[in-house]
XYZ file of C-alpha atoms in Angstrom:
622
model
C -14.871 3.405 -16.573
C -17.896 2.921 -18.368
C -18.305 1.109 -21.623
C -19.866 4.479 -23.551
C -19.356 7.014 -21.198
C -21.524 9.943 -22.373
C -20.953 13.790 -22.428
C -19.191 15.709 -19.604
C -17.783 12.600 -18.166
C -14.270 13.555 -17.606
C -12.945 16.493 -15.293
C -11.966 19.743 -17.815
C -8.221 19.127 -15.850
C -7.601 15.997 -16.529
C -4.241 16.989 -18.790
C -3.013 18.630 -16.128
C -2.626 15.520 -13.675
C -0.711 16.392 -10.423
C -0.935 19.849 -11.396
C -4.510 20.157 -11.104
C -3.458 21.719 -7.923
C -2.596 24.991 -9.613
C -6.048 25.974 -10.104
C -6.334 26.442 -6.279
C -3.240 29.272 -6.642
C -5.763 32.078 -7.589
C -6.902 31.426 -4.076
C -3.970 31.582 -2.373
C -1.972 34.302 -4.242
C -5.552 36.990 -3.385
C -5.234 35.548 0.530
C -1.739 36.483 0.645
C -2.404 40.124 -1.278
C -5.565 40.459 0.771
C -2.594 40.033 3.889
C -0.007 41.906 2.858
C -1.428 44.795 1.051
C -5.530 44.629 2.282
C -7.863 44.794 -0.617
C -11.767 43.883 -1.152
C -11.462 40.167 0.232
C -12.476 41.727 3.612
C -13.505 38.587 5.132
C -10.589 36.372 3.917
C -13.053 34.022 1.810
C -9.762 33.379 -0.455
C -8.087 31.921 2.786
C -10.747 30.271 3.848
C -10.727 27.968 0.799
C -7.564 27.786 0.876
C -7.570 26.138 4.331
C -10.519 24.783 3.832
C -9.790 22.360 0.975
C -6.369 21.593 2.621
C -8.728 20.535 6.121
C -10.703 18.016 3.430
C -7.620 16.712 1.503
C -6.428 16.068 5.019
C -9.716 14.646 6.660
C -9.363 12.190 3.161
C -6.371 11.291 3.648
C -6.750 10.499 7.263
C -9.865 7.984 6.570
C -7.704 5.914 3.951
C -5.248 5.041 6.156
C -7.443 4.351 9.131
C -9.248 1.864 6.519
C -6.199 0.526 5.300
C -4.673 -0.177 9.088
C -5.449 -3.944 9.418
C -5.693 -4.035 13.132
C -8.406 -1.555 13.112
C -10.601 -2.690 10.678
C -9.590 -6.451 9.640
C -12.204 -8.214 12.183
C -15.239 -5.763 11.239
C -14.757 -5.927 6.950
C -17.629 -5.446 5.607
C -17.058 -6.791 2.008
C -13.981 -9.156 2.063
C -13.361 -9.392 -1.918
C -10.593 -6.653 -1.868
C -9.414 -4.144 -4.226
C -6.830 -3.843 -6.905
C -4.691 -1.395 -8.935
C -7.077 -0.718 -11.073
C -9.096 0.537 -8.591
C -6.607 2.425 -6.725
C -5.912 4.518 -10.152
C -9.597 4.809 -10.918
C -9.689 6.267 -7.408
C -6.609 8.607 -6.943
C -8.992 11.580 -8.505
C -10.555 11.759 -5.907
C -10.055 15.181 -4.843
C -11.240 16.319 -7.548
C -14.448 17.022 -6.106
C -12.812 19.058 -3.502
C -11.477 21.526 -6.190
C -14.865 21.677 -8.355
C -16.979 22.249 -5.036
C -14.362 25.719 -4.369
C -14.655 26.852 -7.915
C -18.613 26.602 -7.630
C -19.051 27.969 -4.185
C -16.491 30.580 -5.480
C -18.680 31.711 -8.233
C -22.067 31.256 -6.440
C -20.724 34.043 -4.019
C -19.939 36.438 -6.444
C -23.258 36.077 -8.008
C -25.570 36.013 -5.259
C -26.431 38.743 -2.860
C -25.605 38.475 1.299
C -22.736 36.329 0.444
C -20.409 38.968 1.352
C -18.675 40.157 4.621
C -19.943 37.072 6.235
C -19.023 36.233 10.276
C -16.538 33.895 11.319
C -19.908 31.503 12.732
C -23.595 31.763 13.413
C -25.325 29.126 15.480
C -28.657 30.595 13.496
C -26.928 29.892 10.196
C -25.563 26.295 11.236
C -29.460 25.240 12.241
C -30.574 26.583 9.054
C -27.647 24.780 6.946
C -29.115 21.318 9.247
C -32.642 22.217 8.248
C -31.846 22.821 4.527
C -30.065 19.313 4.418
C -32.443 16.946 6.364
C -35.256 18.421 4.010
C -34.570 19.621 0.686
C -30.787 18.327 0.241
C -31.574 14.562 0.987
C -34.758 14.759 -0.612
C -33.286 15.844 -3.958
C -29.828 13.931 -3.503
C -32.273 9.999 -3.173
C -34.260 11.320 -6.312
C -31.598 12.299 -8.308
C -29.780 9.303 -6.977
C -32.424 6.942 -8.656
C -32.789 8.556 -11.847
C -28.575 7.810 -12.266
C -29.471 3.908 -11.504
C -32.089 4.202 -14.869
C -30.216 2.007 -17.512
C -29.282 5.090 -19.562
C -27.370 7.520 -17.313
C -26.349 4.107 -14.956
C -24.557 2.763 -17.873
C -22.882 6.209 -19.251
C -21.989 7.815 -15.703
C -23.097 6.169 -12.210
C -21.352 2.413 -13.280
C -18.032 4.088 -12.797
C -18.909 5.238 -9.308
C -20.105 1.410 -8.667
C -17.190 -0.242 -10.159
C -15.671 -0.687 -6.847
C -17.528 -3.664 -4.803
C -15.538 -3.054 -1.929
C -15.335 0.958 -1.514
C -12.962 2.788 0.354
C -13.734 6.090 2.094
C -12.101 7.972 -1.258
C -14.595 6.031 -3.272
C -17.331 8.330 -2.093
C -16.124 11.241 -4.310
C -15.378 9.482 -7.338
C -18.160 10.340 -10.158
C -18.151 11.774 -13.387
C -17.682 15.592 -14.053
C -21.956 15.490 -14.550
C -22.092 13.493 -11.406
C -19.765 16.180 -9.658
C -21.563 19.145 -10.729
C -24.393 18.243 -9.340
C -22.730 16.746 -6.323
C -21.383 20.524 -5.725
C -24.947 22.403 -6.156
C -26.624 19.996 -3.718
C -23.718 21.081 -1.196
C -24.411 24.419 -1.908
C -27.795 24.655 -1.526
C -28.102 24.982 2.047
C -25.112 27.479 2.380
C -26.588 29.621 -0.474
C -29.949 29.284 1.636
C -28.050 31.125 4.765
C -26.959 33.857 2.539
C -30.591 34.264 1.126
C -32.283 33.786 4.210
C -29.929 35.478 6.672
C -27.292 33.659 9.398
C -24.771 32.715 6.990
C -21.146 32.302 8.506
C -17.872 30.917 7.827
C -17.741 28.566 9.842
C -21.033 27.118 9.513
C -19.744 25.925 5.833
C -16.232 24.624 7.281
C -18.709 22.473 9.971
C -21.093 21.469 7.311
C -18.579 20.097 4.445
C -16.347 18.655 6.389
C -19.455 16.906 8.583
C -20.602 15.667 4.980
C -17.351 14.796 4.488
C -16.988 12.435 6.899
C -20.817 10.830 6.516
C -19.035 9.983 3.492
C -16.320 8.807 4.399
C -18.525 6.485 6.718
C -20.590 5.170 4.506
C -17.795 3.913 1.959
C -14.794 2.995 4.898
C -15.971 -0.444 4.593
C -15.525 -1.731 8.538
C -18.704 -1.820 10.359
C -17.457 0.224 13.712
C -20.855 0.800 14.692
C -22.128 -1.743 17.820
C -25.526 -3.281 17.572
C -26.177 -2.318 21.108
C -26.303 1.132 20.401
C -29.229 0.548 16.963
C -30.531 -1.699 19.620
C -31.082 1.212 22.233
C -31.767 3.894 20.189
C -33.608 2.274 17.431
C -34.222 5.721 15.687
C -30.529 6.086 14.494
C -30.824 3.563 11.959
C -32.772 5.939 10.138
C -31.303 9.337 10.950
C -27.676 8.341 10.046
C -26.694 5.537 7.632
C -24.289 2.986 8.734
C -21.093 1.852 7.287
C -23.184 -1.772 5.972
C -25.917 0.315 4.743
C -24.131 2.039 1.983
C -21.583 -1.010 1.844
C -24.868 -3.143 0.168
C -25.582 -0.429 -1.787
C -22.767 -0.937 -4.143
C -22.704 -5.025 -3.719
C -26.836 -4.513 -4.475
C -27.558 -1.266 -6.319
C -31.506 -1.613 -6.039
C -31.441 -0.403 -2.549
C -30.199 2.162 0.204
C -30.101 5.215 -1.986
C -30.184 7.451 -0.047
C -27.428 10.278 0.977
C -26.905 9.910 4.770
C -30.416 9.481 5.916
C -32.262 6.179 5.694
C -35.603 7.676 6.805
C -36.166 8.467 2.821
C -35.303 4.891 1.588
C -37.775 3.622 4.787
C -40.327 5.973 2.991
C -40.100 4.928 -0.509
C -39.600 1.365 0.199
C -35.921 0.766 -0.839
C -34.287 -0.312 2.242
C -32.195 -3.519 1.688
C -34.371 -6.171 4.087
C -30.886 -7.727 4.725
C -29.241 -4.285 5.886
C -30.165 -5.378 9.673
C -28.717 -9.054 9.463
C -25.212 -8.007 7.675
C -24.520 -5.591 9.914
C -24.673 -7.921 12.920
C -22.684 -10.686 10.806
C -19.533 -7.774 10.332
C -19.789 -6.451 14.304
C -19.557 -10.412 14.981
C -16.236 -10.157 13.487
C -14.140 -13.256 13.512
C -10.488 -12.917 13.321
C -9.203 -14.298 9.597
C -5.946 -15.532 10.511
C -3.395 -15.924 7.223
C -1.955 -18.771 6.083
C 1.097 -17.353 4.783
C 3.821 -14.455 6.694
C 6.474 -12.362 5.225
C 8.318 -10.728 7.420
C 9.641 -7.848 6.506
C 11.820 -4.929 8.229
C 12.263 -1.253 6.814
C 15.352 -0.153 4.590
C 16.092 3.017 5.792
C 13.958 6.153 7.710
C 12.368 6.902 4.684
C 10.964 4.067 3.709
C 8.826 3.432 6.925
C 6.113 5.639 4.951
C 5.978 3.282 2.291
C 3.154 1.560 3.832
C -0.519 1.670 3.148
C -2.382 3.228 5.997
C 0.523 5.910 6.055
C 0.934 6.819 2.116
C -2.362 4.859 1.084
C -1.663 6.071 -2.454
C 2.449 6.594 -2.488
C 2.829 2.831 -1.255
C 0.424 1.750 -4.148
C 3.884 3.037 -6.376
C 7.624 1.727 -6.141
C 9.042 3.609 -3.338
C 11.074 6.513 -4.276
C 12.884 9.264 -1.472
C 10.916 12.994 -2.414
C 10.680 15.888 -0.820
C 7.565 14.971 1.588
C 9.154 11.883 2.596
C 12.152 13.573 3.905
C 10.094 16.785 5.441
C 8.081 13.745 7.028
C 11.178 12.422 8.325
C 11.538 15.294 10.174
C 8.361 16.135 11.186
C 8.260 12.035 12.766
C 12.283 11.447 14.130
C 10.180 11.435 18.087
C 7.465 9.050 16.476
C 10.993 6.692 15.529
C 12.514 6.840 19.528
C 8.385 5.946 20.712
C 8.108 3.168 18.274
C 11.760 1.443 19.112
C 10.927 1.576 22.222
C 7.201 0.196 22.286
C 6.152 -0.811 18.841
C 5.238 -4.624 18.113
C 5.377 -5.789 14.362
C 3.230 -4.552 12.200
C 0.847 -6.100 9.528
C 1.178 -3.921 6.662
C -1.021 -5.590 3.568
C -2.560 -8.377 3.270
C -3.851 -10.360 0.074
C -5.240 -13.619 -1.649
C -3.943 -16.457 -4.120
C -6.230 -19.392 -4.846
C -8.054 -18.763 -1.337
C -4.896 -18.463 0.993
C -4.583 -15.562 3.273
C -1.284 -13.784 2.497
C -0.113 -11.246 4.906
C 3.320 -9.125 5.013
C 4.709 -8.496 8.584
C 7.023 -5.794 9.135
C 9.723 -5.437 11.724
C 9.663 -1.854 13.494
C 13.589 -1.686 12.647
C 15.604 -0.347 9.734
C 18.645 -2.045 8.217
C 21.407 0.131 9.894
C 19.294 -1.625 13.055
C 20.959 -4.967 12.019
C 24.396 -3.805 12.162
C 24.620 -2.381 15.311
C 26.033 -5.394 17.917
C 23.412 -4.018 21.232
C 20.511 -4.420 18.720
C 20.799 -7.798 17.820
C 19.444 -9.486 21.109
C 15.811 -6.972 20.804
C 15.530 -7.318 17.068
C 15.693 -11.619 17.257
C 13.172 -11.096 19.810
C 11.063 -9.125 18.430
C 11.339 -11.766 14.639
C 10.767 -14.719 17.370
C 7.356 -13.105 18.952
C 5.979 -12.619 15.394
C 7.192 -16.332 14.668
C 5.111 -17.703 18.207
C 2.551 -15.377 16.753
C 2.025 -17.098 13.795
C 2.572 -20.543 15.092
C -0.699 -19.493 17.581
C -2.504 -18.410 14.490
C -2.210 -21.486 12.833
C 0.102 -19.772 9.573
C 1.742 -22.368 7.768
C 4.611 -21.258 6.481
C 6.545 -17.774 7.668
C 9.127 -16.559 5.459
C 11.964 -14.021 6.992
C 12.639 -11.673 4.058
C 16.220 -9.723 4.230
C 18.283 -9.475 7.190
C 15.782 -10.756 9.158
C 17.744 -14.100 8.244
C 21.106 -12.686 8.787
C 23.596 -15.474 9.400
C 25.111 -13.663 12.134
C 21.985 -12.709 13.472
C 20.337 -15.961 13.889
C 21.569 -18.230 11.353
C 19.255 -18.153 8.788
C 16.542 -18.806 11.553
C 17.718 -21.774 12.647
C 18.231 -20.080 16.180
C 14.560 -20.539 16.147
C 14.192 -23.785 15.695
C 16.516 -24.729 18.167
C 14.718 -22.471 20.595
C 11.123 -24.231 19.924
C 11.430 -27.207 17.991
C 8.079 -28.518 17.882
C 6.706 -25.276 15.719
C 4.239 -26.247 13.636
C 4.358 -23.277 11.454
C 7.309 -23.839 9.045
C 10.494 -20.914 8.738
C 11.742 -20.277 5.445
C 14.414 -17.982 4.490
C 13.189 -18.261 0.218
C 17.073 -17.993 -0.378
C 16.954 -21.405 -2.281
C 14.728 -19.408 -4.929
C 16.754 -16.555 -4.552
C 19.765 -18.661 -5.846
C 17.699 -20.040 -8.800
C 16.637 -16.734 -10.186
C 20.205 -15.594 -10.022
C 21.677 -18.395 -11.719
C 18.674 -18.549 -14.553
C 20.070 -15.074 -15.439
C 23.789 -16.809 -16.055
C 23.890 -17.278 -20.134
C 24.532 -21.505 -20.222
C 27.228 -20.912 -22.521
C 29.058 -19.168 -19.380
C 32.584 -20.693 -18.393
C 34.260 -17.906 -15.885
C 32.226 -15.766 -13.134
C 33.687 -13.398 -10.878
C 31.389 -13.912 -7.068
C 31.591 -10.866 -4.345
C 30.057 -12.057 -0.413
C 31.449 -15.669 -2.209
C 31.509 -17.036 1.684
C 27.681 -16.308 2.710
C 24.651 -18.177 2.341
C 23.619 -18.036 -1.042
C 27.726 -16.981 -2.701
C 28.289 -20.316 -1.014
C 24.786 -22.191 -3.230
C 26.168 -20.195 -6.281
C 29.425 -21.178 -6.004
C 28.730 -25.017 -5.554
C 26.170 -25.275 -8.365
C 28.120 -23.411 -10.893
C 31.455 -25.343 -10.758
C 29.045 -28.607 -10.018
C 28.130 -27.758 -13.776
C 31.625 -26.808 -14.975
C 31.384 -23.202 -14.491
C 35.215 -21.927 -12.891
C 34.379 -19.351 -10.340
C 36.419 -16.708 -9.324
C 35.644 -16.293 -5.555
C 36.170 -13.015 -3.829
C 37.386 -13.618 0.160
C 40.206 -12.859 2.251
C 39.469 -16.134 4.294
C 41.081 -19.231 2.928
C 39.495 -21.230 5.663
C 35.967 -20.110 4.565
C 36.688 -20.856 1.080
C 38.312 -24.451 1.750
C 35.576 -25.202 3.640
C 33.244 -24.535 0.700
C 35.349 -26.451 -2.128
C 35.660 -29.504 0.447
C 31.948 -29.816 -0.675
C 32.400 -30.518 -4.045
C 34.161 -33.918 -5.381
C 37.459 -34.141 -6.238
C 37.343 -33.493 -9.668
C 35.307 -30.386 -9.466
C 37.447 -28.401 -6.529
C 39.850 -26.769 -9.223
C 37.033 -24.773 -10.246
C 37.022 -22.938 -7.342
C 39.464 -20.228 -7.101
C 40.037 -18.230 -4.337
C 40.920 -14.304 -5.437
C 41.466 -11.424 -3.161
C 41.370 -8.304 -5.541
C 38.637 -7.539 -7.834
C 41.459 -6.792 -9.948
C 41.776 -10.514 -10.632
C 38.787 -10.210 -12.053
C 40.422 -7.937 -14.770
C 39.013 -10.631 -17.613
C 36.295 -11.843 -16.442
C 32.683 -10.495 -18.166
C 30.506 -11.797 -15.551
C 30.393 -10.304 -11.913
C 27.840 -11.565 -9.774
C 27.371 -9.139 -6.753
C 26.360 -10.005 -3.315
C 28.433 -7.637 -1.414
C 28.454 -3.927 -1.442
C 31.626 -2.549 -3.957
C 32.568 1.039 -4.272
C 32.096 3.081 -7.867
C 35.528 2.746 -8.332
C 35.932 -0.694 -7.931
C 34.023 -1.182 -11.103
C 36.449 0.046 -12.745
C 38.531 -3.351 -13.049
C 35.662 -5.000 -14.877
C 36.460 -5.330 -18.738
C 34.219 -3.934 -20.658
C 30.671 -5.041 -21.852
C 30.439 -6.837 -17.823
C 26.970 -7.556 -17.078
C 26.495 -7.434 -13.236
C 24.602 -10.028 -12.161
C 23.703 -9.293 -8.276
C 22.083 -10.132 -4.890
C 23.402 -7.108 -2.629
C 20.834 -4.672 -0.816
C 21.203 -2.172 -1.944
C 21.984 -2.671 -5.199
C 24.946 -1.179 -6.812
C 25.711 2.310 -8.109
C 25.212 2.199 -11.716
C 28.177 4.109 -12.769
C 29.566 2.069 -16.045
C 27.926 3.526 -19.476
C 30.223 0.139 -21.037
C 28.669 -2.325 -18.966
C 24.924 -3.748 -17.911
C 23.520 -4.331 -14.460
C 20.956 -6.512 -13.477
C 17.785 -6.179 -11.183
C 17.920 -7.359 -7.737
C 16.540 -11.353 -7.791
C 12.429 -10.930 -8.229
C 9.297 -12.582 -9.361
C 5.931 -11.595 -10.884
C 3.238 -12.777 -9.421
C 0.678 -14.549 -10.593
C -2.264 -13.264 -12.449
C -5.209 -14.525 -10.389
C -3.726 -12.750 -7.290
C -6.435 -10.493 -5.075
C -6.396 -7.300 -3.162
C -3.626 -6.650 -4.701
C -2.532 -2.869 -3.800
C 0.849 -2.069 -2.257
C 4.283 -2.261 -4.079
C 6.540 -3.898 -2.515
C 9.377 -1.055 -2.018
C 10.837 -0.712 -4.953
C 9.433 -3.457 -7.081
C 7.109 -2.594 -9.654
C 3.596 -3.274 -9.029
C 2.805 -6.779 -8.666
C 6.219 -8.052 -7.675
C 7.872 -9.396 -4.963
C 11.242 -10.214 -3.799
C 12.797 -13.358 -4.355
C 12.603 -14.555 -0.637
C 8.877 -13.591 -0.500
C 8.139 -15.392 -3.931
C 10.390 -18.164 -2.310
C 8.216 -18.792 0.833
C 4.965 -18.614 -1.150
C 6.356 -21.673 -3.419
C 7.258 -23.636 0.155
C 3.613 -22.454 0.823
C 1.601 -23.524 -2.599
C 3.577 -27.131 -2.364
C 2.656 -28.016 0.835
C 6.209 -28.955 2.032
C 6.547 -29.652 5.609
C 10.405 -29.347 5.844
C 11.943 -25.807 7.193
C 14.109 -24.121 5.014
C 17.004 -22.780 7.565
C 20.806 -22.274 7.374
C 22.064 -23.212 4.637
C 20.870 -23.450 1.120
C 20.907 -27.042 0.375
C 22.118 -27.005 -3.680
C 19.688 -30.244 -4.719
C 16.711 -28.099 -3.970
C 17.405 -25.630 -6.379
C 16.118 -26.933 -9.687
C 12.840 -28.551 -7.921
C 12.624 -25.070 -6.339
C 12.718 -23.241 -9.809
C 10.316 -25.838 -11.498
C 7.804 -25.487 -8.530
C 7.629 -21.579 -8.958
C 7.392 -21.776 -12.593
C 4.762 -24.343 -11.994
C 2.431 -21.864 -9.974
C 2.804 -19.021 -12.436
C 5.816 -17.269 -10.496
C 7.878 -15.251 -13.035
C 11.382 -13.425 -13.316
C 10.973 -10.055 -13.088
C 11.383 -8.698 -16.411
């Protein structure tokens, strides 16, 4: 936003927020009268914008994720420095344009003569609409676009356009309501011009907003998909259309390229960037940025494969919650599920920066009711041990395996991978040794009794050991007395006692401190005295059901603040979060240890785990 942003700098609907939508219903409710009951909207204009600004919120949409899909456009990135939050807000109005430019059409046609009873298309009126915009439309647009970089109206309206470096394709409709207005009568003027001049049509303004649309959209997507060979050929493009770099250096150097779509009026006033030529052929070179660190990740449930950024390039910029689109798009997408279990690789969803390492988050094409099923198990450790081979090719240096990717009885904590190919260079963490320490930071130190559900797995087993190791008695919840031996045989002699095996959670009956790392019912709660605080570790969490008791967050860190690209939430974290196992494998990663961290959690590296995350400005989630 700018520093003193002048007069008519906000949209009029900014209260509403998500209901800006509404204004469109004036549209829609005369399309559906003009259908049911005929009327004076004879050639359905009220549909038509309707469907028209549906086509463009659409055609948006579409271009962010196609920008945001790393295998498309990671090798051709234009500007590498990333975005943030900040910019993702700033840029979620968007479509506001689309909703000023159907007001002002709207009342242009009421106002104007031959605007009425128009075709459904002219190929007259479409030549005329090309004419009006090669001449008068990008004429105007690079003169007014010059006066907005004078220091005045640059510092109270354009700068908020050029805050983003690195632009996305929604970028190219985010101005100020002065900037907007204007934006609106130059895409006008040639569709008023059919009406005045004869050959107007529908469907000569559907072709020519939605071909602007996607100039746009080219000129901010920030991935250079255009090959040298073809400037090369036909060296007269270069100045008829702009490129995705020639815009792209517009906003990294704001003295040049000004113009709207075609170069030809920069080449004539002398503003074309002298470098435009030698960036462009730097981005089509395109080498491959490999990361240095992996989480892999796998979906929750059906709803949650949407969370990602180059499907909901705004909703996964949020903590994931289940709405009403997400479960229609369930629907709509249960034969895109049966394709993509059947052929789908893993997936790089988002990718970021810390202190110039690469950081990239994998994602398993499986859900978590995947991991339970027995015939699933053999596909799902090969498809974890392809993206492990993967990375070891790419030269990462440390892959973490975030939630049941490290299932014990899947693979054993990834240790079947190691055993499989022992001389990997890129190093397997499960980030369960961090896990453990955030879970027992939360314990008060004044704590002398804890009741432990899923006592017997990988990390009830760490909990268990350093608790009673520091005179903590733990109540251990298992039906196996072999598992549980096995565990106290680990501590010395005058330590087992605190260890004691229970089998009801009604044993628990007195004890205020529950940690959870197995799913309970509601009503098992119930035997938990009141003022319990439940510490836990199960995914996914707990029912909240007790108004007498507290619950804690599942185990996750904060990141630090000098983090980049920093855009996606990480499920249901808040924004700039991530899980415990995630935040663990980044530690492994900004130490430089060489060991892999596999099976089980071995209790000495706790502490030196917590100090080394608080060290690189890792913090508990709040």
């Amino acid at each position: 936003m700018s520093p003193k942003p002048g007069p008519l700098f906000h949209v009029p609907w900014r209260w509403m927020g998500g209901f800006k939508y509404m204004i469109l219903a004036p549209f829609l409710a005369r399309a559906v009268h003009a259908h049911l009951y005929g009327g004076d909207d004879v050639d359905a204009w009220s549909f038509h914008m309707v469907l028209l600004a549906l086509l463009r919120f659409a055609h948006g949409n579409l271009w962010m994720a196609v920008s945001r899909w790393p295998y498309l456009i990671d090798r051709y990135r234009i500007e590498k420095k990333g975005i943030n939050f900040d910019q993702v807000d700033r840029e979620s109005h968007w479509d506001d344009a689309i909703i000023l430019q159907a007001l002002v059409i709207t009342a242009l046609r009421e106002w104007l003569p031959g605007a009425h009873n128009l075709p459904l298309f002219s190929w007259q009126g479409l030549a005329l609409i090309l004419a009006l915009h090669v001449g008068p439309v990008e004429c105007l647009y690079y003169w007014c676009h010059r006066f907005m970089h004078t220091p005045f109206f640059y510092a109270s309206y354009h700068c908020h356009h050029h805050a983003s470096v690195q632009t996305e394709p929604s970028t190219a409709h985010v101005h100020t309501f002065l900037e907007q207005v204007g934006h609106a009568l130059l895409l006008c003027l040639p569709v008023v011009g059919t009406w005045l001049l004869g050959g107007a049509s529908i469907g000569a303004l559907y072709v020519y907003w939605l071909a602007c649309d996607f100039a746009n959209a080219v000129g901010h997507c920030n991935f250079e998909f255009v090959p040298v060979w073809l400037l090369r050929a036909l060296p007269f493009l270069k100045y008829l259309v702009h490129t995705p770099t020639y815009h792209s250096l517009h906003h990294s150097e704001p003295s040049s390229n000004y113009c709207l779509f075609m170069p030809v009026y920069d080449l004539l006033a002398g503003t074309v960037n002298p470098k435009t030529d030698h960036v462009h052929k730097e981005a089509r070179k395109g080498p491959v940025e490999h990361p240095d660190f992996v989480f892999l990740a796998h979906g929750v449930n059906l709803q949650s494969f949407f969370h990602q950024p180059f499907l909901m390039p705004y909703g996964s910029t949020h903590p994931f919650k289940p709405t009403w689109t997400t479960f229609v798009l369930l629907i709509l997408c249960l034969p895109l599920y049966a394709v993509l279990w059947f052929v789908c690789p893993v997936i790089i969803m988002d990718r970021k920066t810390l202190r110039r390492r690469k950081l990239q988050i994998w994602t398993v094409p499986r859900f978590g009711i995947n991991y339970f099923i027995p015939f699933e198990k053999n596909s799902i450790n090969r498809l974890i041990e392809s993206a492990i081979l993967d990375a070891d090719k790419q030269g990462v240096k440390v892959l973490a395996l975030g939630a049941l990717n490290k299932n014990e009885s899947l693979n054993g904590g990834g240790k079947l991978f190691l055993d499989r190919h022992p001389d990997l260079k890129v190093r397997i963490v499960h980030g369960n040794t961090l896990t453990a320490a955030i879970i027992l930071r939360e314990i008060r130190p004044d704590t002398r009794e804890v009741f432990l559900t899923g006592s017997t797995s990988k990390l009830g087993r760490a909990i268990s050991l350093y608790l009673a190791l520091r005179g903590v008695r733990v109540l251990m919840l298992t039906p196996s007395r072999e598992r549980f031996e096995a565990i106290r045989s680990e501590l010395p002699e005058e330590r087992q006692h605190l260890l004691v095996q229970v089998t009801q959670y009604s044993q628990a009956s007195q004890c205020p401190v529950w940690i959870i790392g197995k799913g309970m019912m509601w009503w098992e709660q119930r035997h938990a005295p009141p003022g319990t605080h439940f510490h836990q570790f199960v995914v996914p969490p707990i029912a909240e059901v007790r108004r007498d008791c507290t619950y804690g967050k599942l185990a996750a860190m904060r990141l630090p603040d000098d983090v980049e690209n920093l855009k996606f939430c990480e499920l249901a974290l808040p924004r700039g979060h991530i899980y415990a196992c995630h935040a663990g494998g980044l530690v492994h990663l900004l130490e430089g240890w060489d060991y892999h961290e596999v099976g089980r959690i071995d209790v000495s590296r706790i502490d030196p785990t917590w100090d080394a995350a608080m060290r690189h400005g890792l913090r508990p989630m709040q």
